[in-house]
Tab-separated table of C-alpha atoms in Angstrom:
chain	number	residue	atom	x	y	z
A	398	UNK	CA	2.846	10.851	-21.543
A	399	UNK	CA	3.127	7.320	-21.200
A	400	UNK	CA	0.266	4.765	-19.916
A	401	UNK	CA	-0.165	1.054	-19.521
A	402	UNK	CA	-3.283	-0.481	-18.002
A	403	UNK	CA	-3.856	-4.270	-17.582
A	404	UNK	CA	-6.894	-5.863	-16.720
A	405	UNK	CA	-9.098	-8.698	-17.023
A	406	UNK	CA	-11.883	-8.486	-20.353
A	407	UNK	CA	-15.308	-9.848	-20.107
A	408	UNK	CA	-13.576	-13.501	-21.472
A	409	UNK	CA	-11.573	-14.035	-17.899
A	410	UNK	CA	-8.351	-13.163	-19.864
A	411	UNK	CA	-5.713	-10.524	-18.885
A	412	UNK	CA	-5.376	-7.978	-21.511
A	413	UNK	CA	-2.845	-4.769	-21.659
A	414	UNK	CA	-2.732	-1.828	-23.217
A	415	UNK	CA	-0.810	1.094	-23.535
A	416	UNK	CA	-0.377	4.521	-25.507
A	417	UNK	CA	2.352	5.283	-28.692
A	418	UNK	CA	3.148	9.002	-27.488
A	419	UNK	CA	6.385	9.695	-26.082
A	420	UNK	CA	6.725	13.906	-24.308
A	421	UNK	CA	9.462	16.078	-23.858
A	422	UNK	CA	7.788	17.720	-21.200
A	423	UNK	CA	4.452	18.993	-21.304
A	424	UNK	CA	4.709	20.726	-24.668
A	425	UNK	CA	6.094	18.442	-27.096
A	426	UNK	CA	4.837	14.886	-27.947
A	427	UNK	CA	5.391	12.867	-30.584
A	428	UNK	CA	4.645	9.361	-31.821
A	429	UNK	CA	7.235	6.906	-30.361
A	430	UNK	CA	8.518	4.574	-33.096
A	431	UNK	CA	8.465	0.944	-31.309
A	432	UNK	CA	6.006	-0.383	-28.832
A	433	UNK	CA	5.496	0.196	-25.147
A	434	UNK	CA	3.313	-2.985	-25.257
A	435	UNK	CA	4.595	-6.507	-26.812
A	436	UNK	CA	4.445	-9.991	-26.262
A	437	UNK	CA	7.599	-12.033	-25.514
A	438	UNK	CA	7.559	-15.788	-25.105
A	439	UNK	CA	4.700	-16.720	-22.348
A	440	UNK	CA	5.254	-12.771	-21.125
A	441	UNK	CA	2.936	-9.833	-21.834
A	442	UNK	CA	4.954	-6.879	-20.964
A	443	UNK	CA	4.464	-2.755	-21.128
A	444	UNK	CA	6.599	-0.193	-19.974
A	445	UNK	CA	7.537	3.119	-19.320
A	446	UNK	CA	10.927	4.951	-20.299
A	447	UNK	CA	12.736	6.168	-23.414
A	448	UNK	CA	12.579	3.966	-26.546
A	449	UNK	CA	16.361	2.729	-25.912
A	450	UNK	CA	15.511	1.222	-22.798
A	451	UNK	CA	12.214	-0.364	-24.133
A	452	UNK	CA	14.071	-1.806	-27.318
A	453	UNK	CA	16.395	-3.333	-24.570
A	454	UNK	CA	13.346	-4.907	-22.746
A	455	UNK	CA	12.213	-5.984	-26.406
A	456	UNK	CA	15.372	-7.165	-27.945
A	457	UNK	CA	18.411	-7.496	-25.424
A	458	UNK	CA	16.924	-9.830	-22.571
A	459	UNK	CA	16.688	-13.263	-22.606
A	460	UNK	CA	14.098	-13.866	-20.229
A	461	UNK	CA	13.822	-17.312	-18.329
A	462	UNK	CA	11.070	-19.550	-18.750
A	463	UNK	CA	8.645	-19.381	-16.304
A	464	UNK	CA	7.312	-22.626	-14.437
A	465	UNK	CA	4.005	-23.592	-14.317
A	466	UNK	CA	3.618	-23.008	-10.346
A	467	UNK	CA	5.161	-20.976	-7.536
A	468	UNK	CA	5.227	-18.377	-10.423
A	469	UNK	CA	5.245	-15.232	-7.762
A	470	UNK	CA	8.265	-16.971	-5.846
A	471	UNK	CA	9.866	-17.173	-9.769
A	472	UNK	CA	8.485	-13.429	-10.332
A	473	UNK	CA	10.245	-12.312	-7.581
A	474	UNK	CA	13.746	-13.538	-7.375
A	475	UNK	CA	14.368	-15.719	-10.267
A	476	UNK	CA	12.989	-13.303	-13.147
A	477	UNK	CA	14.377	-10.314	-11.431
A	478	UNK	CA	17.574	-11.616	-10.499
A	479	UNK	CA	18.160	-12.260	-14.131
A	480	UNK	CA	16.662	-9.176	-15.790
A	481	UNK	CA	19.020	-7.001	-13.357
A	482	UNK	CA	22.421	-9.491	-14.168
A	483	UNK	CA	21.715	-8.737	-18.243
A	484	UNK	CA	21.149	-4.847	-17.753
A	485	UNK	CA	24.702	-4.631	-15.672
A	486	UNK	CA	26.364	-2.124	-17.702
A	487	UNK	CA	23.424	-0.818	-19.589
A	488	UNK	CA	22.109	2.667	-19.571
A	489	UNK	CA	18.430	3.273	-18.975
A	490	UNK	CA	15.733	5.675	-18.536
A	491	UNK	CA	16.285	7.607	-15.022
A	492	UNK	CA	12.456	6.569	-14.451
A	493	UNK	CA	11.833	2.795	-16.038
A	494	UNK	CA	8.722	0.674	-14.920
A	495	UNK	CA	7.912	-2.079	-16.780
A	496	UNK	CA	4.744	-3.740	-16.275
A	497	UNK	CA	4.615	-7.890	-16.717
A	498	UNK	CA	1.898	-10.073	-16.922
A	499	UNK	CA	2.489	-14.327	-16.706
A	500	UNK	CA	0.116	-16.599	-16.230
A	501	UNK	CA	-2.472	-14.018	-15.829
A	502	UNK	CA	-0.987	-12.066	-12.704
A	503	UNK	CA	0.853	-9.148	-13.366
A	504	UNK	CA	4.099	-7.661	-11.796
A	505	UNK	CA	5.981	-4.718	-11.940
A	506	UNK	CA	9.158	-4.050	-12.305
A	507	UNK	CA	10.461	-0.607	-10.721
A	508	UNK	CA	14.604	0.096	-12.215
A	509	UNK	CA	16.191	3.031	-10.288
A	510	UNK	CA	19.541	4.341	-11.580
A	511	UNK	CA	21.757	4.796	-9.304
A	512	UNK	CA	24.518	7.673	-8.287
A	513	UNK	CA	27.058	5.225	-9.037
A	514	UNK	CA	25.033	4.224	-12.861
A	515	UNK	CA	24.311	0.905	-11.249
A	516	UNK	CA	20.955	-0.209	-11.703
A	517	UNK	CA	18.470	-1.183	-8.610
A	518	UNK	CA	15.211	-3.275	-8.889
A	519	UNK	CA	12.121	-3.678	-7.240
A	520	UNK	CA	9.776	-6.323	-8.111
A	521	UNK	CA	6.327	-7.017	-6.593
A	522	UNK	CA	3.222	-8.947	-7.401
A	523	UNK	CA	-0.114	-6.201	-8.499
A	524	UNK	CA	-3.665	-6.687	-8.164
A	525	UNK	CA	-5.910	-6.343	-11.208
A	526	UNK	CA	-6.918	-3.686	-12.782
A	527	UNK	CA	-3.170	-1.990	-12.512
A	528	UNK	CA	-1.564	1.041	-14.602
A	529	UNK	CA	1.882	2.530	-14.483
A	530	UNK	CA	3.017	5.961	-16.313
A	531	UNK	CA	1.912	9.330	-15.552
A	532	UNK	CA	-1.733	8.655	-16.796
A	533	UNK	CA	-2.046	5.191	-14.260
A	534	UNK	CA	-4.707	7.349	-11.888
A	535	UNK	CA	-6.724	8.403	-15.262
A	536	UNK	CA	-6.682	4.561	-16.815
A	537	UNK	CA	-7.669	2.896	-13.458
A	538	UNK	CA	-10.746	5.501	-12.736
A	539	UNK	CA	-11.836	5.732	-16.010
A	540	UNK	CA	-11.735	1.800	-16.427
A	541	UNK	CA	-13.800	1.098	-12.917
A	542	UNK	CA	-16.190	3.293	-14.123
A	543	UNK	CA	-16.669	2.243	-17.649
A	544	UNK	CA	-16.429	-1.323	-16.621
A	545	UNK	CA	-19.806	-0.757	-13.796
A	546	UNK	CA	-21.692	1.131	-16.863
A	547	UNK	CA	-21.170	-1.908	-18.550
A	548	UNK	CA	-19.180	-0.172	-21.292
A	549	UNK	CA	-17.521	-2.396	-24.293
A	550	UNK	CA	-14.069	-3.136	-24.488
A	551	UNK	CA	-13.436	-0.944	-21.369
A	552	UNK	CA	-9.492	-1.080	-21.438
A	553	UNK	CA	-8.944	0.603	-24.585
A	554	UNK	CA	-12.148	3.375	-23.955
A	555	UNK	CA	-9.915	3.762	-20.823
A	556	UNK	CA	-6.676	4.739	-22.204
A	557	UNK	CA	-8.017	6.770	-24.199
A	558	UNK	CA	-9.478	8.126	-21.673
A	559	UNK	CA	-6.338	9.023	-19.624
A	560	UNK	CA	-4.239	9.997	-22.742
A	561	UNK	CA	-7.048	12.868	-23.085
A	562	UNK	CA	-7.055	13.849	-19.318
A	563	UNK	CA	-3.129	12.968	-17.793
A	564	UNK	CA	0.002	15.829	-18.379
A	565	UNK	CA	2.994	15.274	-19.782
């Protein structure tokens, strides 16, 4: 079961979050032995997928350096242009999203594998509070709702939360 939720805390800042359990299925989990949540350069980043592919995402891209404006028109060629050109010939997770967060506005990043093993990408700008993973329905209800009771540090009640509730 994998989930990632980003949001905004009570301090204006974006914060994200995700589990450490990895599934083979709905019967077998285990603790996943490198994060699904990190901090790269100016990027906060969380994803879903196999640990290979998220050690690639953590180790084996050199991402570009954002500017400080038109950031979604960066986002959405630039960034993904290059991600996609250093993952030519590398094997991923059949189902990879990767959640990132610059500047304070998050993105995600959908990777398809194709027929052929080439790799196709969809990137698009989110709108805060947003979740990917199997448990994203879970995180983003249980967040809303803890966040109008008022609840402290909402985004980590919320995870836990949807790694209670969410299959797989």
């Amino acid at each position: 079961m994998t989930v990632i939720l980003a949001a905004m805390d009570s301090d204006g800042k974006v914060k994200i979050g995700g589990d450490s359990q990895a599934s083979t299925g709905y019967d077998y989990s285990y603790k996943l032995d490198c994060p699904k949540v990190m901090k790269i350069g100016e990027y906060l980043m969380g994803g879903t997928g196999c640990a290979a592919t998220l050690r690639r995402f953590q180790f084996g891209i050199n991402y570009p350096k954002p500017p400080k404006r038109n950031i979604e028109k960066f986002m959405l060629l630039t960034f993904r242009d290059s991600v996609v050109k250093q993952l030519k010939g590398v094997t991923l997770c059949a189902r990879t999203v990767i959640l990132f967060v610059i500047h304070d506005k998050p993105f995600e990043l959908m990777l398809t594998i194709n027929d052929d093993n080439t790799t196709s990408a969809l990137m698009y700008p989110s709108q805060l509070p947003v979740a990917v993973g199997c448990g994203f329905l879970s995180a983003i209800g249980a967040y809303k709702a803890l966040v109008s009771m008022g609840a402290e540090d909402p985004i980590r009640k919320a995870l836990e939360i949807a790694m209670e509730v969410s299959p797989g």
